[in-house]
Coordinates of C-alpha atoms in Angstrom, one line a residue:
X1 CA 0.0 0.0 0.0
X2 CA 3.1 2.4 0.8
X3 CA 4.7 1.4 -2.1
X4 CA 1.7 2.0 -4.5
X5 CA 1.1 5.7 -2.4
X6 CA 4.8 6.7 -3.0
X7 CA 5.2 5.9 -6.6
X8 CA 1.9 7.5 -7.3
X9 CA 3.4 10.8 -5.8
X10 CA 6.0 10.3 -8.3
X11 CA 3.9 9.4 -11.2
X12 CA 2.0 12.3 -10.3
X13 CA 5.2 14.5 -10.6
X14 CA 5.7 13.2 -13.9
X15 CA 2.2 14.1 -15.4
X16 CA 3.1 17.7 -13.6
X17 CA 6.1 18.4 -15.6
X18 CA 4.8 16.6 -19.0
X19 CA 1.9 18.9 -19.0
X20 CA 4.0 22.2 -17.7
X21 CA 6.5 21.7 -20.0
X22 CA 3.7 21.6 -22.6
X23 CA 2.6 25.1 -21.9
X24 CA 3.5 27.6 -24.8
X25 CA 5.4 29.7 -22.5
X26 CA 7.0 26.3 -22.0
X27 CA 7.4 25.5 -25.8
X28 CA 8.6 28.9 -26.8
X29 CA 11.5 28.4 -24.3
X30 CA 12.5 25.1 -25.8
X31 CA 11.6 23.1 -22.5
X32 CA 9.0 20.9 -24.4
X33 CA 12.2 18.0 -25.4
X34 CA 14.1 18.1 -22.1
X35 CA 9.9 17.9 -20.1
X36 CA 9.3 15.2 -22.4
X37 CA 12.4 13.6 -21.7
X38 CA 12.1 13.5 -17.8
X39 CA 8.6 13.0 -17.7
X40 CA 8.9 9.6 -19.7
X41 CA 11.6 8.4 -17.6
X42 CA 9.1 9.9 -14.1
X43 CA 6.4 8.5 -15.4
X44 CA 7.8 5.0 -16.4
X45 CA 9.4 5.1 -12.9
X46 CA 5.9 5.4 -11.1
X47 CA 4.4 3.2 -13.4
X48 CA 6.7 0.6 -12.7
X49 CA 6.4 0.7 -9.0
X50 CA 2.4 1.0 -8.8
X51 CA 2.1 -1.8 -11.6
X52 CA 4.0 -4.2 -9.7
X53 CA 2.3 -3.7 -6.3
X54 CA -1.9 -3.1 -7.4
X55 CA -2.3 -6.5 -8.6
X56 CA -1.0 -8.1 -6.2
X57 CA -2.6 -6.1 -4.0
X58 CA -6.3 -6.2 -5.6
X59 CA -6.4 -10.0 -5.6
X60 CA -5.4 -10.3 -1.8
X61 CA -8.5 -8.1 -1.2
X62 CA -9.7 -11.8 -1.2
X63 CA -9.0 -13.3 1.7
X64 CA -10.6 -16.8 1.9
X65 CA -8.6 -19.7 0.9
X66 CA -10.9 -22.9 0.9
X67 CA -13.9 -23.0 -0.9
X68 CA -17.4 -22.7 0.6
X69 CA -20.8 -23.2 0.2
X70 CA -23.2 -19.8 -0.6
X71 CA -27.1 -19.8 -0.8
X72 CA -27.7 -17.9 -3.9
X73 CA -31.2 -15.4 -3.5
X74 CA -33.0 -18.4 -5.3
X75 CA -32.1 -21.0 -3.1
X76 CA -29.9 -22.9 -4.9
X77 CA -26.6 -23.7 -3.3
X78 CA -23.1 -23.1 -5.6
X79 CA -20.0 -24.1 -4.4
X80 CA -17.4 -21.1 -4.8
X81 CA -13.7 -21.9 -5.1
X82 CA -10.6 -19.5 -5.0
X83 CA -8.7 -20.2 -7.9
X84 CA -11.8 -19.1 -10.2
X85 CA -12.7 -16.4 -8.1
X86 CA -9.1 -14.8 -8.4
X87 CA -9.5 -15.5 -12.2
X88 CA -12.9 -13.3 -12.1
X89 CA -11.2 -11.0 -9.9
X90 CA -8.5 -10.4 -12.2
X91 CA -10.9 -10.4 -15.1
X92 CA -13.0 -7.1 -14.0
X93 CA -9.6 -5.6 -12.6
X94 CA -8.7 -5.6 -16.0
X95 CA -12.1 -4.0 -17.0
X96 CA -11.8 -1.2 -15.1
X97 CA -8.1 -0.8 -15.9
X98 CA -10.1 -0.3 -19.9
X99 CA -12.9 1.6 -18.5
X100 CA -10.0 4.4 -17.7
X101 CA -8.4 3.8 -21.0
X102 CA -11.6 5.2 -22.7
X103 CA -10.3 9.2 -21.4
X104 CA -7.9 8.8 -24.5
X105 CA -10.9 9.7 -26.1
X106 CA -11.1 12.6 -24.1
X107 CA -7.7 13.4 -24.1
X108 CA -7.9 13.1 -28.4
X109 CA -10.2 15.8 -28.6
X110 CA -8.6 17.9 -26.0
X111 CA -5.2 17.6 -27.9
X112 CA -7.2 18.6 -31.6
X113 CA -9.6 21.5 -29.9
X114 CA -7.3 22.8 -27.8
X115 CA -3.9 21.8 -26.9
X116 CA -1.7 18.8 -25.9
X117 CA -1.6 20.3 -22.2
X118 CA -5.0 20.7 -21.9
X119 CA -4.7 16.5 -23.0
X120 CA -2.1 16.3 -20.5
X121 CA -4.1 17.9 -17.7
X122 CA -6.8 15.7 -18.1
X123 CA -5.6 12.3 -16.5
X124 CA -3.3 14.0 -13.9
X125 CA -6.8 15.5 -12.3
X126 CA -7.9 12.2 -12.6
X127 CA -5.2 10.5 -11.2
X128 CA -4.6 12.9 -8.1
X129 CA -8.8 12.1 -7.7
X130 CA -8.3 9.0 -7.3
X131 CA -5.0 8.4 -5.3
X132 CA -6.9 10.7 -3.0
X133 CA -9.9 8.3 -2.6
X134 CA -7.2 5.4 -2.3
X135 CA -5.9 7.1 0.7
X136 CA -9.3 7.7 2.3
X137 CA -9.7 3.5 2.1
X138 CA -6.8 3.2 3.9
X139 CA -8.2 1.3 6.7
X140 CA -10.6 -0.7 5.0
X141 CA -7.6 -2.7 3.0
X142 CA -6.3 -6.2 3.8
X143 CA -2.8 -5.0 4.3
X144 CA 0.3 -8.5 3.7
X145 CA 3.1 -7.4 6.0
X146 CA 6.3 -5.8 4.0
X147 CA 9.0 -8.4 4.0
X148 CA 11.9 -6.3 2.6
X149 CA 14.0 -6.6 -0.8
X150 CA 14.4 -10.4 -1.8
X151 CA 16.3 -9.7 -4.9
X152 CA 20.0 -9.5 -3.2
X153 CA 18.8 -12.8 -1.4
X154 CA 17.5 -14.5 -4.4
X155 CA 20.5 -13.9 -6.5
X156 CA 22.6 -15.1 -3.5
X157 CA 20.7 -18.6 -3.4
X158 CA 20.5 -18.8 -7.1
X159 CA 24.5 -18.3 -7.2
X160 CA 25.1 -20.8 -4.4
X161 CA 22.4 -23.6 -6.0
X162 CA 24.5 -23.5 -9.4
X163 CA 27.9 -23.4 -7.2
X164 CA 26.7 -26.6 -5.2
X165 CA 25.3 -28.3 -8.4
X166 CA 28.2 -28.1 -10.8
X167 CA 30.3 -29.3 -7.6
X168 CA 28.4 -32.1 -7.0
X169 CA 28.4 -33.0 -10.2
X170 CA 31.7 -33.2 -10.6
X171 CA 32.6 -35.3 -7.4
X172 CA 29.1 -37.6 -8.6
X173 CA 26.7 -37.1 -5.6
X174 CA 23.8 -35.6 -7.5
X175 CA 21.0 -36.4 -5.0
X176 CA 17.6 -37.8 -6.2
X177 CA 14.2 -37.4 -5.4
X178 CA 11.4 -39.7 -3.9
X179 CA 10.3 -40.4 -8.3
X180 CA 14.0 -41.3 -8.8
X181 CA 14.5 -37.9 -10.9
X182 CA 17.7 -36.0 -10.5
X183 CA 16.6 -32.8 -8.1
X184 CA 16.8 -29.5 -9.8
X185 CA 19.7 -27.6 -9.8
X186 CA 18.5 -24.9 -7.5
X187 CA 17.8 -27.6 -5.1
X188 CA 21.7 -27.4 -4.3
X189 CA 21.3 -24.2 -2.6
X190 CA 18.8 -26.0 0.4
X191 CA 21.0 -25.4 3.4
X192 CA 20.2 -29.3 4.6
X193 CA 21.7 -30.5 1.0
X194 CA 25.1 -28.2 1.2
X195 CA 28.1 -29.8 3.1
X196 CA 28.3 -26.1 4.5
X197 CA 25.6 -23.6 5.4
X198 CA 27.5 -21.4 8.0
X199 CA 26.9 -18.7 5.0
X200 CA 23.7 -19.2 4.0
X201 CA 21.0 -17.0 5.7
X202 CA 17.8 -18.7 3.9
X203 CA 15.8 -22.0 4.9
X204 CA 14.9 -24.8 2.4
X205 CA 11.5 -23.5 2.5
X206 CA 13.2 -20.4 0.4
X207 CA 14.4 -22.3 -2.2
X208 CA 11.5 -24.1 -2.9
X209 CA 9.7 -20.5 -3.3
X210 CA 12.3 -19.6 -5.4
X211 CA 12.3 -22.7 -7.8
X212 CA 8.1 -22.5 -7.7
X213 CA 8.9 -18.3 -9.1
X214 CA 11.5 -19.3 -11.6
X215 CA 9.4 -22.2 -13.3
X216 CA 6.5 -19.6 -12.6
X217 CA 8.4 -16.9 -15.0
X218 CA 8.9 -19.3 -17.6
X219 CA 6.2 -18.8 -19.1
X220 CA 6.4 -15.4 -19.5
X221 CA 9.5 -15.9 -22.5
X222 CA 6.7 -15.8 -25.2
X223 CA 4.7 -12.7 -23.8
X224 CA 7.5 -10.1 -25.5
X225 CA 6.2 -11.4 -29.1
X226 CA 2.5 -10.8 -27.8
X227 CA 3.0 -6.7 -26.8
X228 CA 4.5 -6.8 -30.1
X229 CA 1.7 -7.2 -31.6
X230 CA -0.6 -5.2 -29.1
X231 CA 1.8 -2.1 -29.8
X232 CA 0.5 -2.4 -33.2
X233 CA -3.1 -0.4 -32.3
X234 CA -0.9 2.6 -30.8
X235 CA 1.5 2.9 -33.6
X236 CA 1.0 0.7 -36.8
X237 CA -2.4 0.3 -36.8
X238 CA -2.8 4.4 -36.1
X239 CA -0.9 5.0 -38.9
X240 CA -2.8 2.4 -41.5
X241 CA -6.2 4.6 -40.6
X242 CA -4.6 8.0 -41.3
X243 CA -4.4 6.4 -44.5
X244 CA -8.5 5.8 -44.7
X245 CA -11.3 7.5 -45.0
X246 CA -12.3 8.0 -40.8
X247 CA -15.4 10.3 -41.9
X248 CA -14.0 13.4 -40.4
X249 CA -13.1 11.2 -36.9
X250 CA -9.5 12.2 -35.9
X251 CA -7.6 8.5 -36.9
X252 CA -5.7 8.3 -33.2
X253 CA -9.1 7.9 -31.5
X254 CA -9.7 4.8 -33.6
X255 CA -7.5 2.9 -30.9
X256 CA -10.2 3.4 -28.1
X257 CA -12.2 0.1 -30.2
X258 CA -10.0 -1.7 -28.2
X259 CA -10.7 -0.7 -24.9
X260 CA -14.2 -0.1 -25.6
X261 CA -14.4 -4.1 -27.1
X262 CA -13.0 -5.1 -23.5
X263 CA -15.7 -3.1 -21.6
X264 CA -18.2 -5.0 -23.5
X265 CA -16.2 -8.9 -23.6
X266 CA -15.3 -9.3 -20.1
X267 CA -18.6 -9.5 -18.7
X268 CA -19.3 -11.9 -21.4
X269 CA -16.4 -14.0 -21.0
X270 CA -16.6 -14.1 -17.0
X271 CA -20.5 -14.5 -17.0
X272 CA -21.2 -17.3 -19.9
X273 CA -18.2 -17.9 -21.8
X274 CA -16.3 -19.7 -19.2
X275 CA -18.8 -20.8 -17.4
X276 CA -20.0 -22.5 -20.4
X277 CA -17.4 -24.6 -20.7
X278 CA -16.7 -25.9 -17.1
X279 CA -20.2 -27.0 -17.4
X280 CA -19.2 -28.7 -20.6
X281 CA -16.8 -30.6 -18.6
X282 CA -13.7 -28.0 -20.4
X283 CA -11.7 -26.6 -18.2
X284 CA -9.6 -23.5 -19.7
X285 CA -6.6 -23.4 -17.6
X286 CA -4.2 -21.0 -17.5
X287 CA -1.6 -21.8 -20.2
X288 CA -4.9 -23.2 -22.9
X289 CA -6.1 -19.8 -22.3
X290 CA -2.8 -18.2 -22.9
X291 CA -2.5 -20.1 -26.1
X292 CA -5.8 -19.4 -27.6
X293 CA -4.8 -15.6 -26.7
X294 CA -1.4 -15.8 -28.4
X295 CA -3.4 -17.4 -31.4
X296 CA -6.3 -14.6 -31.8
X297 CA -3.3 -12.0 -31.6
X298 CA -2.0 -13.7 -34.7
X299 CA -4.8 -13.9 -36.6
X300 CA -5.1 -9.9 -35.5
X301 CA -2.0 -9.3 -37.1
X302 CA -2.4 -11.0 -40.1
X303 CA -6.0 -9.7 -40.8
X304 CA -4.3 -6.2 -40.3
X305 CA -1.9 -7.4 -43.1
X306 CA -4.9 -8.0 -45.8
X307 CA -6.2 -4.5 -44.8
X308 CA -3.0 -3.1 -45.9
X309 CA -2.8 -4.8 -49.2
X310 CA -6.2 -3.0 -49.7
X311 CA -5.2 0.6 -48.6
X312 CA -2.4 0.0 -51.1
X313 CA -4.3 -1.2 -53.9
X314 CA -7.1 1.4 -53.6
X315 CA -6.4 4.8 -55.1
X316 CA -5.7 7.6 -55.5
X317 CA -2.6 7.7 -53.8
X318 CA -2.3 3.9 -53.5
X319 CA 1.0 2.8 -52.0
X320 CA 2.1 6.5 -50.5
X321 CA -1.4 8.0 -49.0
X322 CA -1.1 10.5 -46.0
X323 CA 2.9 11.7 -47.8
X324 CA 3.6 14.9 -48.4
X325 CA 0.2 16.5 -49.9
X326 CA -1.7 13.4 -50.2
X327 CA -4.7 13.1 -48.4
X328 CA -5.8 9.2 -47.8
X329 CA -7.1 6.5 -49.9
X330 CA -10.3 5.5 -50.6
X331 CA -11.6 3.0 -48.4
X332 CA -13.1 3.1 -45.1
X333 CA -11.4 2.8 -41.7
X334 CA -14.4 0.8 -40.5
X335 CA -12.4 -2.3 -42.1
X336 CA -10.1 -1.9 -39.0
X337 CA -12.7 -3.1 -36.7
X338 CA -12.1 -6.2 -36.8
X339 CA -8.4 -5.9 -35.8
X340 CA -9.3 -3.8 -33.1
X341 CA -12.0 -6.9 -32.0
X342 CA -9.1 -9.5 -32.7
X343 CA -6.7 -8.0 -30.2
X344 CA -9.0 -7.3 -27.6
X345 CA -9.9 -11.0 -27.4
X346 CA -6.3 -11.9 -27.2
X347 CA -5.8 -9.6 -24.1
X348 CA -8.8 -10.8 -22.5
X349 CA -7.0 -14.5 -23.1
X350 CA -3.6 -13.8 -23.0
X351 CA -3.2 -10.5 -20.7
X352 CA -5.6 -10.9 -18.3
X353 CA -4.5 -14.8 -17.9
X354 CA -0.7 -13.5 -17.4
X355 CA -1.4 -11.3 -14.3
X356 CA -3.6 -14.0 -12.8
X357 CA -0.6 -16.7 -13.3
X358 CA 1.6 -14.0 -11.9
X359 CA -0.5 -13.8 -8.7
X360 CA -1.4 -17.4 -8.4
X361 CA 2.0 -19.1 -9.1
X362 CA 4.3 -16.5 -7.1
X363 CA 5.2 -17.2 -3.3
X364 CA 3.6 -15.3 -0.6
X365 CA 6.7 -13.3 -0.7
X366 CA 7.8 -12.8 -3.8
X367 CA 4.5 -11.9 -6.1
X368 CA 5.6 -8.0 -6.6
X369 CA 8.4 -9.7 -8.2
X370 CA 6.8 -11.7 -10.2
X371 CA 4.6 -9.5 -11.2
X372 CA 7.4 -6.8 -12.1
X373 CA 9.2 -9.7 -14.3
X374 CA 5.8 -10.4 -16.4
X375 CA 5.4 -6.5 -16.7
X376 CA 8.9 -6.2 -17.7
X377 CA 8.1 -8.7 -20.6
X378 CA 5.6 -5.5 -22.3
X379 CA 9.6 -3.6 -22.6
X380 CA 11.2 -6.5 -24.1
X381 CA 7.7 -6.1 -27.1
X382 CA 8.8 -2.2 -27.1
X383 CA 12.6 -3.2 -27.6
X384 CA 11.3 -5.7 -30.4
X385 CA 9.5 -2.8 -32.3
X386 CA 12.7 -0.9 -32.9
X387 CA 13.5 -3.9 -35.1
X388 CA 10.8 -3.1 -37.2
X389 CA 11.0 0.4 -37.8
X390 CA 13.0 0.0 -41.0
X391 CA 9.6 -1.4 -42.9
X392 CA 6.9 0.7 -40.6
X393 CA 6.8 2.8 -43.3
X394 CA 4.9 3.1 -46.8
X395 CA 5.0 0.6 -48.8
X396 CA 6.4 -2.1 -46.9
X397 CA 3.1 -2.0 -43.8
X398 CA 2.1 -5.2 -45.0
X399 CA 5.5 -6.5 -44.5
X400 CA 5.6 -5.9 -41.4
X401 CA 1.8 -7.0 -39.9
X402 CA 2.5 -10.0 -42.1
X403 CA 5.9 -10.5 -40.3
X404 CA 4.8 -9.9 -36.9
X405 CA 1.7 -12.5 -37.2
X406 CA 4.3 -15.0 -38.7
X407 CA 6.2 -14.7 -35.7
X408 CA 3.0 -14.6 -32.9
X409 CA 2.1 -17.6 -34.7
X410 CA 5.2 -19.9 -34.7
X411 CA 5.7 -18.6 -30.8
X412 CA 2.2 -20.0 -30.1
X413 CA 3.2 -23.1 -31.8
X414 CA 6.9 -23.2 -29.5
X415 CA 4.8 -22.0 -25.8
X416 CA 2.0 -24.9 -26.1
X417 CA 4.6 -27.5 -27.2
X418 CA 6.4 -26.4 -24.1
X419 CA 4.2 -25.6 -21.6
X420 CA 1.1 -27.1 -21.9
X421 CA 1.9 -29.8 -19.4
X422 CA 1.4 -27.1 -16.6
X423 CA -1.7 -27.0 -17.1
X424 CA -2.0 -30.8 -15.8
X425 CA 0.6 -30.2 -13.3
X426 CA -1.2 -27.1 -11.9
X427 CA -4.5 -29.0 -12.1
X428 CA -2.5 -31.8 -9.7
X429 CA -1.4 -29.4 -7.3
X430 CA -4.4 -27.7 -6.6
X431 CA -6.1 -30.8 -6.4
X432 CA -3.5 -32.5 -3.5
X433 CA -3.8 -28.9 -2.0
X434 CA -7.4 -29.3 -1.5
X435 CA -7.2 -32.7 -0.5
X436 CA -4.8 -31.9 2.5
X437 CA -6.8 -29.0 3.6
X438 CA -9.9 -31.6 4.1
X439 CA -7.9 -33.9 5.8
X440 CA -6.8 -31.1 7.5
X441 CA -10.1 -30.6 8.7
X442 CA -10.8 -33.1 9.8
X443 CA -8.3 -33.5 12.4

């Protein structure tokens, strides 16, 4: 809660200077670059730190751990259990997160009636609004005590497993495990496995945190491909409908489909979709849903591709609309639609799925971290785009949706071949979980 208060104050700085800097007293003194400049690297800064903590924090809001009976207003009885309640809680967080992406709307107009810091003003009043009413719940929050910096520590046990590994390996005393399987390398760091522990400051209970958080990141290798192609509606896809006919709408505000297409999906996916198919007897666990996610993106990307082809092969300007003094092609940006459908779909799948495995798979102790290392994977999609900037330019658009659905779909193809047995192995877990808590229970 601290955390999220403090980097808000900072986040809040950033919005400050961005949209002071954006003043034309500002402008005129050349401070716009250098505001720019420090707000990004503020703002980025804050984000980080409230990103990291909020999600965590949201699903722990939740604070039973064994399912229950509840006597719905009808009187039927439904049995409600924790994993799919942290899924549904994760689901509408990310709703709202898209109900506050609909200011860029706002924020569009404000930039093309009146100025960009008018758009900048906007959502820092917003913001300071509602850090302010996060401080007034202050004591209504279920609060996990702080349990300082890991990192130092988690670097420290990974160095000493590998150490203690690659020595036991070489003097042939690799220790087993009750299925006969050699024990994983970070196994070799357990204080009661190492000929000496005098240095180590961490129980065996530690290390097995820290193996469940490393197999738990795993997962997250494919997710850079998958921003990839989400950047696509804030750059790319921008771009291809400055090239259409928008019927007078300013082309940026076209990207507020997606958001809008979330608003209206979520309820839909939490309320029958899913539903539907556990009653079906189909469980979508974590990694299926992560797959079908990576999948829709794909087909987002590619469908994006044929729409190019037809901006290009529509006149008047055909390959080079929007250059110079050319004004667009002829053909409507309503085509784009779909896209914007396509990827929203995918986030609903693929994001949404990513922050609930962050929170479910991490350790008590370590989910900020976890959750930091699955946000960090939406830079290494930024990083990736700079690769493409050479053919994100007329003619060569197609190129480069076609390139970037090529590559979202043989990544879906490499994470299911790798993963997909954790959704069994999950299953498993949660299963011997529950099955100790009843015996539990009944001692």
């Amino acid at each position: 809660y601290k955390t999220i208060l403090l980097f808000s104050l900072v986040y809040i700085l950033g919005n400050l200077v961005l949209t002071l800097t954006a003043l034309p007293v500002s402008i005129r003194a050349g401070g716009a670059l250098p505001g720019m400049i420090i707000a990004m690297i503020t703002i980025g800064l804050g984000t980080g730190g409230i990103k990291a903590n909020v999600s965590p924090m949201v699903a722990e809001q939740y604070s039973r751990f064994r399912p229950f009976v509840r006597k719905l207003k009808n009187g039927k009885e439904v049995l409600v259990d924790r994993e799919l309640t942290i899924q549904s809680i994760f689901s509408w967080f990310y709703w709202a997160i898209n109900v506050g992406g609909l200011s860029a709307i706002a924020t569009t107009e404000l930039e093309a009636n009146v100025d960009f810091w008018a758009a900048y003003l906007l959502p820092t009043l917003m913001f300071v609004a509602c850090i302010f009413v996060f401080w007034l719940g202050r004591s209504r929050y279920i609060l996990s005590k702080p349990t300082g910096s890991i990192v130092v520590k988690a670097y420290r046990t990974g160095r000493a497993g590998l150490r203690n590994y690659r020595l036991a390996k070489k003097e042939n005393r690799l220790v087993m495990n009750e299925n006969g399987k050699k024990v994983s390398w970070i196994d070799y760091a357990k204080p009661s496995l190492a000929t000496d522990s005098t240095s180590m400051d961490w129980d065996d209970r530690f290390v097995d945190e820290l193996r469940t958080a490393i197999r738990s990141c795993k997962i997250f290798l494919c997710y850079p491909i998958f921003w990839l192609c989400y950047g696509q509606i804030s750059n790319n896809l921008i771009s291809q409908s400055g090239q259409m006919n928008t019927g007078g709408v300013p082309n940026d505000i076209m990207q507020n489909i997606d958001p809008l297409c979330i608003i209206i999906l979520i309820p839909f996916f939490d309320l029958l979709i899913y539903p539907g198919f556990r009653r079906c007897g189909l469980e979508l666990r974590p990694v299926t849903r992560i797959t079908i996610g990576f999948l829709v993106a794909a087909l987002a990307m590619a469908y994006a591709a044929i729409i190019q082809h037809l901006v290009y092969t529509t006149g008047p300007y055909y390959t080079h609309p929007g250059e110079g003094e050319n004004g667009f092609n002829d053909i409507s940006a309503g085509l784009q639609v779909p896209a914007y459908i396509l990827i929203a779909i995918a986030e609903i799948f693929a994001s949404v799925t990513g922050l609930e495995y962050a929170y479910k798979q991490a350790p008590e102790s370590m989910k900020s971290i976890v959750m930091s290392i699955f946000l960090f994977t939406n830079a290494g999609g930024s990083i990736l785009a700079f690769c493409f900037n050479s053919i994100a330019v007329n003619p060569h658009l197609v190129k480069n949706f076609a390139i970037v659905s090529g590559l979202m779909g043989a990544f879906t193809v490499l994470f299911f071949v790798c993963f997909r047995h954790y959704d069994q192995r999950d299953a498993e877990e949660i299963m011997d979980k529950t099955m100790f808590e009843k015996q539990t229970d009944q001692y």
